[in-house]
Short mmCIF file of C-alpha atoms in Angstrom, two decimals:
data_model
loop_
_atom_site.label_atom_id
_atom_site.label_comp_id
_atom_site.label_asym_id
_atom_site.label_seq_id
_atom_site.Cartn_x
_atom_site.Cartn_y
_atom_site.Cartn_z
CA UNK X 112 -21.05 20.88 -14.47
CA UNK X 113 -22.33 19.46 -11.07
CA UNK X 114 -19.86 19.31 -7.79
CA UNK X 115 -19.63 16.20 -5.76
CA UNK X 116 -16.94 15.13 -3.51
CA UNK X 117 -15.13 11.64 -3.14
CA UNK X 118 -15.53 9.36 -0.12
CA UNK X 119 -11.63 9.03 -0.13
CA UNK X 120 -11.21 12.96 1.08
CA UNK X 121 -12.70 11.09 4.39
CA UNK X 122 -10.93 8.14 4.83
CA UNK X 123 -10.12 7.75 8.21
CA UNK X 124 -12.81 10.30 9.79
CA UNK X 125 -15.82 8.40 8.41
CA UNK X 126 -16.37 5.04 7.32
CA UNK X 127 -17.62 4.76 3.67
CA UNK X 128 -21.27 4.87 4.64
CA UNK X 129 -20.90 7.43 6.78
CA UNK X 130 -19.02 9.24 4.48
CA UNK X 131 -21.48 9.09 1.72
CA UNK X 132 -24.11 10.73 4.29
CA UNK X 133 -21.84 13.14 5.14
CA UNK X 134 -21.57 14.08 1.58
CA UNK X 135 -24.99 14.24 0.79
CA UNK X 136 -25.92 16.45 3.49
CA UNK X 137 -23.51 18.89 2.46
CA UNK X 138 -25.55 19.54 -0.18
CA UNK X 139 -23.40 17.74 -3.12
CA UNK X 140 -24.94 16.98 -6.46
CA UNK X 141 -23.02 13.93 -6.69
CA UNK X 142 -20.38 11.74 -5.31
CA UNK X 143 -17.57 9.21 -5.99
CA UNK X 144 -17.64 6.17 -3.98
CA UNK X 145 -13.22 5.13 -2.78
CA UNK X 146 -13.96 1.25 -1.99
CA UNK X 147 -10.90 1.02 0.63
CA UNK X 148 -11.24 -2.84 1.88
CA UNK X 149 -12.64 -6.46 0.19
CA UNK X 150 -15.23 -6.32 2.00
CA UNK X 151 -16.41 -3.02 0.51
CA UNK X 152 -15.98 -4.48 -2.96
CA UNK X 153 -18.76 -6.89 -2.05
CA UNK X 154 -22.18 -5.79 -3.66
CA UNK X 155 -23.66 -6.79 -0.41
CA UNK X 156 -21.64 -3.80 1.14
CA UNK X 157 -23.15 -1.33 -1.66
CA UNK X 158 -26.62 -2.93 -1.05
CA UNK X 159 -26.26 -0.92 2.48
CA UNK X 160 -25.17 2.64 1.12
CA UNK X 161 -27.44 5.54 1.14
CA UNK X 162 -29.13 6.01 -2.17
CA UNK X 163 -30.40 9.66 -3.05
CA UNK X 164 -26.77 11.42 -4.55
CA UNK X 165 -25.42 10.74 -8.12
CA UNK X 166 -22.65 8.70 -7.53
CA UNK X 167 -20.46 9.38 -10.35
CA UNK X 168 -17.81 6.67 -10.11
CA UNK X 169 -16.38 4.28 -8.26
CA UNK X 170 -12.64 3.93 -7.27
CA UNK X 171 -10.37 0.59 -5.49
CA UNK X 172 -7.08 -0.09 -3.74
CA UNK X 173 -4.72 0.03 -6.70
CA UNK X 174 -2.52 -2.95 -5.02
CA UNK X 175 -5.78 -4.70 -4.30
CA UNK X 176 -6.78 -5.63 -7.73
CA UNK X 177 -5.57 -3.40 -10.77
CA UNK X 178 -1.89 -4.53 -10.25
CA UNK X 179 -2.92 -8.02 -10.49
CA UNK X 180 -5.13 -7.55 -13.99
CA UNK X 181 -1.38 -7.21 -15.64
CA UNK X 182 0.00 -10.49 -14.53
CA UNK X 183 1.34 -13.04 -16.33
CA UNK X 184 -0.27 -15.55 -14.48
CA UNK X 185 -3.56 -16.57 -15.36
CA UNK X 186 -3.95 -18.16 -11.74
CA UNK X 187 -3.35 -14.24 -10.25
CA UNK X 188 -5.35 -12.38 -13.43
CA UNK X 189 -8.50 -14.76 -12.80
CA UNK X 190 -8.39 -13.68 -8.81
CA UNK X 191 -8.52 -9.96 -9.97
CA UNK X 192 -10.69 -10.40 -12.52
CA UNK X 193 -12.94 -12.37 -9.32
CA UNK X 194 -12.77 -9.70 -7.40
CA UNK X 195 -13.85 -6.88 -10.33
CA UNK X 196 -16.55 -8.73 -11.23
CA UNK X 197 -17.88 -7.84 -7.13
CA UNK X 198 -17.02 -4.46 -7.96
CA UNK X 199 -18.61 -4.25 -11.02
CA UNK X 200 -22.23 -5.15 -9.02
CA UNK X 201 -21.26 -3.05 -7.09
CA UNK X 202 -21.13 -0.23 -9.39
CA UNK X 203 -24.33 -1.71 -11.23
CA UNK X 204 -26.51 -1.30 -7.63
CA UNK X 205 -25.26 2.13 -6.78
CA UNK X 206 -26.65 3.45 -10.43
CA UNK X 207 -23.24 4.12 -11.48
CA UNK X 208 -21.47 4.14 -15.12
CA UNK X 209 -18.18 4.93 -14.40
CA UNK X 210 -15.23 2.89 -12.80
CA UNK X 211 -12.09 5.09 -12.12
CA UNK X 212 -8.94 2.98 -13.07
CA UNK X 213 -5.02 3.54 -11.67
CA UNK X 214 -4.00 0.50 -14.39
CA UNK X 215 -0.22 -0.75 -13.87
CA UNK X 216 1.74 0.63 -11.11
CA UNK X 217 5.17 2.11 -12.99
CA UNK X 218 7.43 -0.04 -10.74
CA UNK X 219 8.71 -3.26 -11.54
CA UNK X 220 8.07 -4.85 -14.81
CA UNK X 221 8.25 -2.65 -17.81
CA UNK X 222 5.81 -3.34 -20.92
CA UNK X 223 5.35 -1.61 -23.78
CA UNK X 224 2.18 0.27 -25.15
CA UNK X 225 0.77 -2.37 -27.11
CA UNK X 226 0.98 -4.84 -24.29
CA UNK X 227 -0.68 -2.50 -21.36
CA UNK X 228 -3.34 -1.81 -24.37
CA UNK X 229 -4.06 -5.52 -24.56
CA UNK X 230 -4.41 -5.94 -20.48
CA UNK X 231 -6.82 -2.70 -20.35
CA UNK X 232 -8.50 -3.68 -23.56
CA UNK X 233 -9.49 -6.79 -21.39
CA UNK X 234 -10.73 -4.68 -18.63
CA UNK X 235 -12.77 -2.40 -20.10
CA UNK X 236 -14.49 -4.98 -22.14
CA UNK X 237 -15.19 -6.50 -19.19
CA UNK X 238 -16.46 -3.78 -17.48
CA UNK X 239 -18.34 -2.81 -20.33
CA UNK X 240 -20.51 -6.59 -19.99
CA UNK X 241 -21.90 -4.45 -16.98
CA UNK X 242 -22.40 -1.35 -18.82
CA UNK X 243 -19.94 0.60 -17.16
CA UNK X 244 -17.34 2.95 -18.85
CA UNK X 245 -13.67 2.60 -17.75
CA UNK X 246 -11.89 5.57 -17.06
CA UNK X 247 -8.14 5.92 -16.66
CA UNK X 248 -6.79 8.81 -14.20
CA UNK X 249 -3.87 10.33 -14.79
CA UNK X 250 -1.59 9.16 -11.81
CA UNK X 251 2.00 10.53 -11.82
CA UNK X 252 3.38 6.73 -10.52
CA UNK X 253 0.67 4.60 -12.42
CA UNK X 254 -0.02 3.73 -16.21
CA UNK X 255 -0.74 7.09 -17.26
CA UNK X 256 1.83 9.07 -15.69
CA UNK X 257 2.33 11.82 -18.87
CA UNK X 258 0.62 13.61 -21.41
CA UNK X 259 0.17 11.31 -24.57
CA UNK X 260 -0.18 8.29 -23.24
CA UNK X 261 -3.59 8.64 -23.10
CA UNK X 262 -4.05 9.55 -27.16
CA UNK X 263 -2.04 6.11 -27.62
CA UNK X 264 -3.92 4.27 -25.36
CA UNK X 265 -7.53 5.89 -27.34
CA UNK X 266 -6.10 5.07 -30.59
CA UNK X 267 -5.97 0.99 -29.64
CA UNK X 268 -8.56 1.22 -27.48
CA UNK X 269 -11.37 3.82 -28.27
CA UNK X 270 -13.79 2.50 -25.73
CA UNK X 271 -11.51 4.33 -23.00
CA UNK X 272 -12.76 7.40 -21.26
CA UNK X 273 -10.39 9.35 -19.12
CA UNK X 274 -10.12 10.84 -15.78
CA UNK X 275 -8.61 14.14 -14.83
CA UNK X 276 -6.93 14.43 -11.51
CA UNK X 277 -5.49 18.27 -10.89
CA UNK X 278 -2.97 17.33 -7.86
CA UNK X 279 -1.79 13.74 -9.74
CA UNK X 280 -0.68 16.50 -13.22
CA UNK X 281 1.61 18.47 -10.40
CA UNK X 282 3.30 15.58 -9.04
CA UNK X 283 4.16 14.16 -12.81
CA UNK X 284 5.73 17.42 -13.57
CA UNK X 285 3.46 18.30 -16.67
CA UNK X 286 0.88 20.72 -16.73
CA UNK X 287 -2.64 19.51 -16.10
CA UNK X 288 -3.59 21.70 -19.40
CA UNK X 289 -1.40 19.57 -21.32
CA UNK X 290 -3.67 16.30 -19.89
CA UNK X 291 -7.02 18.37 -20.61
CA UNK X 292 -5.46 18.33 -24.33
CA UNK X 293 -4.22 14.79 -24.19
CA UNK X 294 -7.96 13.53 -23.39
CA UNK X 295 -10.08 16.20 -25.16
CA UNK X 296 -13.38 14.80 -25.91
CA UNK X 297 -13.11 11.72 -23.33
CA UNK X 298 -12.80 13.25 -20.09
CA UNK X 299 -15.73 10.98 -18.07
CA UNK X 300 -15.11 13.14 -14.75
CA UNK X 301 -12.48 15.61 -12.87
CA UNK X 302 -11.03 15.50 -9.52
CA UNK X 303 -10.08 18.71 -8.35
CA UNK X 304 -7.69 19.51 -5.10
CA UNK X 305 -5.50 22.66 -4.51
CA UNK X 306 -1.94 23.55 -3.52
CA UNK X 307 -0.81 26.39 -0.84
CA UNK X 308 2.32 28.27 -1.13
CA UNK X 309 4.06 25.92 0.52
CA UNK X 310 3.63 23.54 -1.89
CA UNK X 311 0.92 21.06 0.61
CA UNK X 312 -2.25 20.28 -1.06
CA UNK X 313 -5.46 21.73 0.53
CA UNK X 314 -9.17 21.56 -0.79
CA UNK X 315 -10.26 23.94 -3.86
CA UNK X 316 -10.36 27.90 -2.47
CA UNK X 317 -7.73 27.53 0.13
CA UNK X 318 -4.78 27.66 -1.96
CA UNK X 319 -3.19 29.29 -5.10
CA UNK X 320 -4.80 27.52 -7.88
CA UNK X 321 -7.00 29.67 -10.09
CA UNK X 322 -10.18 27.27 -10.69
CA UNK X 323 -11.81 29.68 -13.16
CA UNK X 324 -8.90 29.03 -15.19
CA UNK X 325 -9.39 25.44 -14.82
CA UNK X 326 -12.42 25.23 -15.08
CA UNK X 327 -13.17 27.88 -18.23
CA UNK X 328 -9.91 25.21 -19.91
CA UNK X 329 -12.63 22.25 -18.99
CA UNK X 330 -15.65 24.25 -20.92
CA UNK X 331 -13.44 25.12 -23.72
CA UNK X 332 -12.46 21.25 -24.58
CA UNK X 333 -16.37 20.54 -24.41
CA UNK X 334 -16.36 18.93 -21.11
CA UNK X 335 -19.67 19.52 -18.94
CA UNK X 336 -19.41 16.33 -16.90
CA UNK X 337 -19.05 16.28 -12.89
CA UNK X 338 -15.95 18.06 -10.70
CA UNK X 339 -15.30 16.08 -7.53
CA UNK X 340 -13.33 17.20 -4.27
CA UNK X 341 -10.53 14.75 -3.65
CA UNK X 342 -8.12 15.06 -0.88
CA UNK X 343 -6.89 13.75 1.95
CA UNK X 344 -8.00 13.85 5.79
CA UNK X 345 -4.64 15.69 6.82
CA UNK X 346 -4.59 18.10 3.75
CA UNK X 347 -7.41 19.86 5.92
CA UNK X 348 -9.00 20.58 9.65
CA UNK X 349 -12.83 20.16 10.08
CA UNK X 350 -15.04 18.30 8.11
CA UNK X 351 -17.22 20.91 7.46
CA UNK X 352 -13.87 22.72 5.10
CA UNK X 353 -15.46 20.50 2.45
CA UNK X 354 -19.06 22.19 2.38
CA UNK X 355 -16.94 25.01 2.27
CA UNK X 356 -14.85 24.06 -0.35
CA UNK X 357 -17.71 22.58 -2.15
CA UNK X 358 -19.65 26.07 -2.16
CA UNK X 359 -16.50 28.11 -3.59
CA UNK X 360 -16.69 25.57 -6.65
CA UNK X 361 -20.37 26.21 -6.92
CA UNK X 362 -20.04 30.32 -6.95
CA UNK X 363 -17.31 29.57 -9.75
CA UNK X 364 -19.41 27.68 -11.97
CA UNK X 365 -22.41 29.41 -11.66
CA UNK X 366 -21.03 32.78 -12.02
CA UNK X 367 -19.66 31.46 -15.55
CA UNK X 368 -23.14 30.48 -16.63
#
């Protein structure tokens, strides 16, 4: 497994570029690149960024475009579908092969199975014109917001690779074991936070999550792909907590090789 950590666990104390610098000189094997703003999903932007980390995936504003790509309107899909084809040069000139995807927010609207499968079928075969992989996260108020969804979503689309996010399995209520199950053999990346006693989130080795478990329940469904810090600016104090945080992870893993 290599450690990264996302651009989004500095929103708000970097900007993107920045924050990709700030990454790599922490010494992480790879990254995940949180396009916040339109302007960012230009591939001019990504023409700009620092080259020299792995950058495992690339992430958007939910409301910005995903919502849109299940719209009845063709008018609204073809604006979204605009918009992800910048992203998806964007992925192309950072090197990347994975595009992290929210899919429908679980508000408004209700569809059933077969008719989110035919929206994402359409996005990941357009994403795949690119060559890049899409891969839904578990989000506890997006498409995949409980175990088995996933396996139903695989079984009409079986191009889909999935994302594990630790602190988005608490806040659906399940188990994030149950999700490692639901996605065994198709997990394209993790994103790994941690939780104090007091129930806030905090970055990996500051709380009361055991990450050998976690990590030893990765191994054990055959996953050996990348492990990326994701939080948020307030869930710690200094910047430098990352490199920190970053370091615990690497002790973990390489003690269990």
């Amino acid at each position: 497994m290599k450690t990264g950590i996302s651009t989004a666990s500095l929103f708000l104390r970097n900007e993107t570029e920045d924050a990709i610098t700030t990454i790599k000189q922490f010494g992480a094997q790879c990254a995940e690149v949180f396009l916040q703003t339109f302007y960012e999903y230009r591939p001019e932007f990504s023409a700009t960024l620092e080259k020299g980390i792995d950058i495992s995936s690339v992430h958007v504003n939910t409301w910005h475009i995903e919502n849109a790509l299940f719209s009845r309107s063709r008018r609204v899909r073809g604006d979204a579908f605009y918009w992800l084809d910048q992203v998806m040069r964007s992925v192309q000139l950072l090197d990347c092969k994975a595009y992290t995807f929210h899919g429908k927010p679980d508000k408004g609207r209700r569809i059933s199975i077969d008719e989110e499968a035919e929206y994402i079928r359409a996005v990941c075969g357009f994403c795949a014109r690119y060559g890049v992989k899409l891969c839904l996260e578990n989000v506890s108020w997006c498409t995949y917001n409980r175990p088995e969804i996933f396996t139903e979503l695989k079984k009409r689309i079986p191009e889909l690779y999935g994302v594990l996010d630790i602190k988005q399995a608490r806040r659906s209520g399940y188990p994030y074991k149950d999700y490692i199950g639901d996605m065994k053999g198709s997990i394209s990346h993790v994103h790994l936070s941690d939780v104090d006693k007091d129930g806030k989130m905090c970055l990996p080795g500051q709380g009361t999550l055991d990450f050998k478990e976690i990590l030893s329940r990765l191994q054990d469904a055959g996953f050996d792909g990348n492990v990326i810090i994701e939080a948020y600016g307030e869930d710690y104090g200094d910047v430098s907590e990352l490199k920190t945080s970053l370091e615990y992870l690497n002790e973990i893993i390489d003690k269990a090789t």
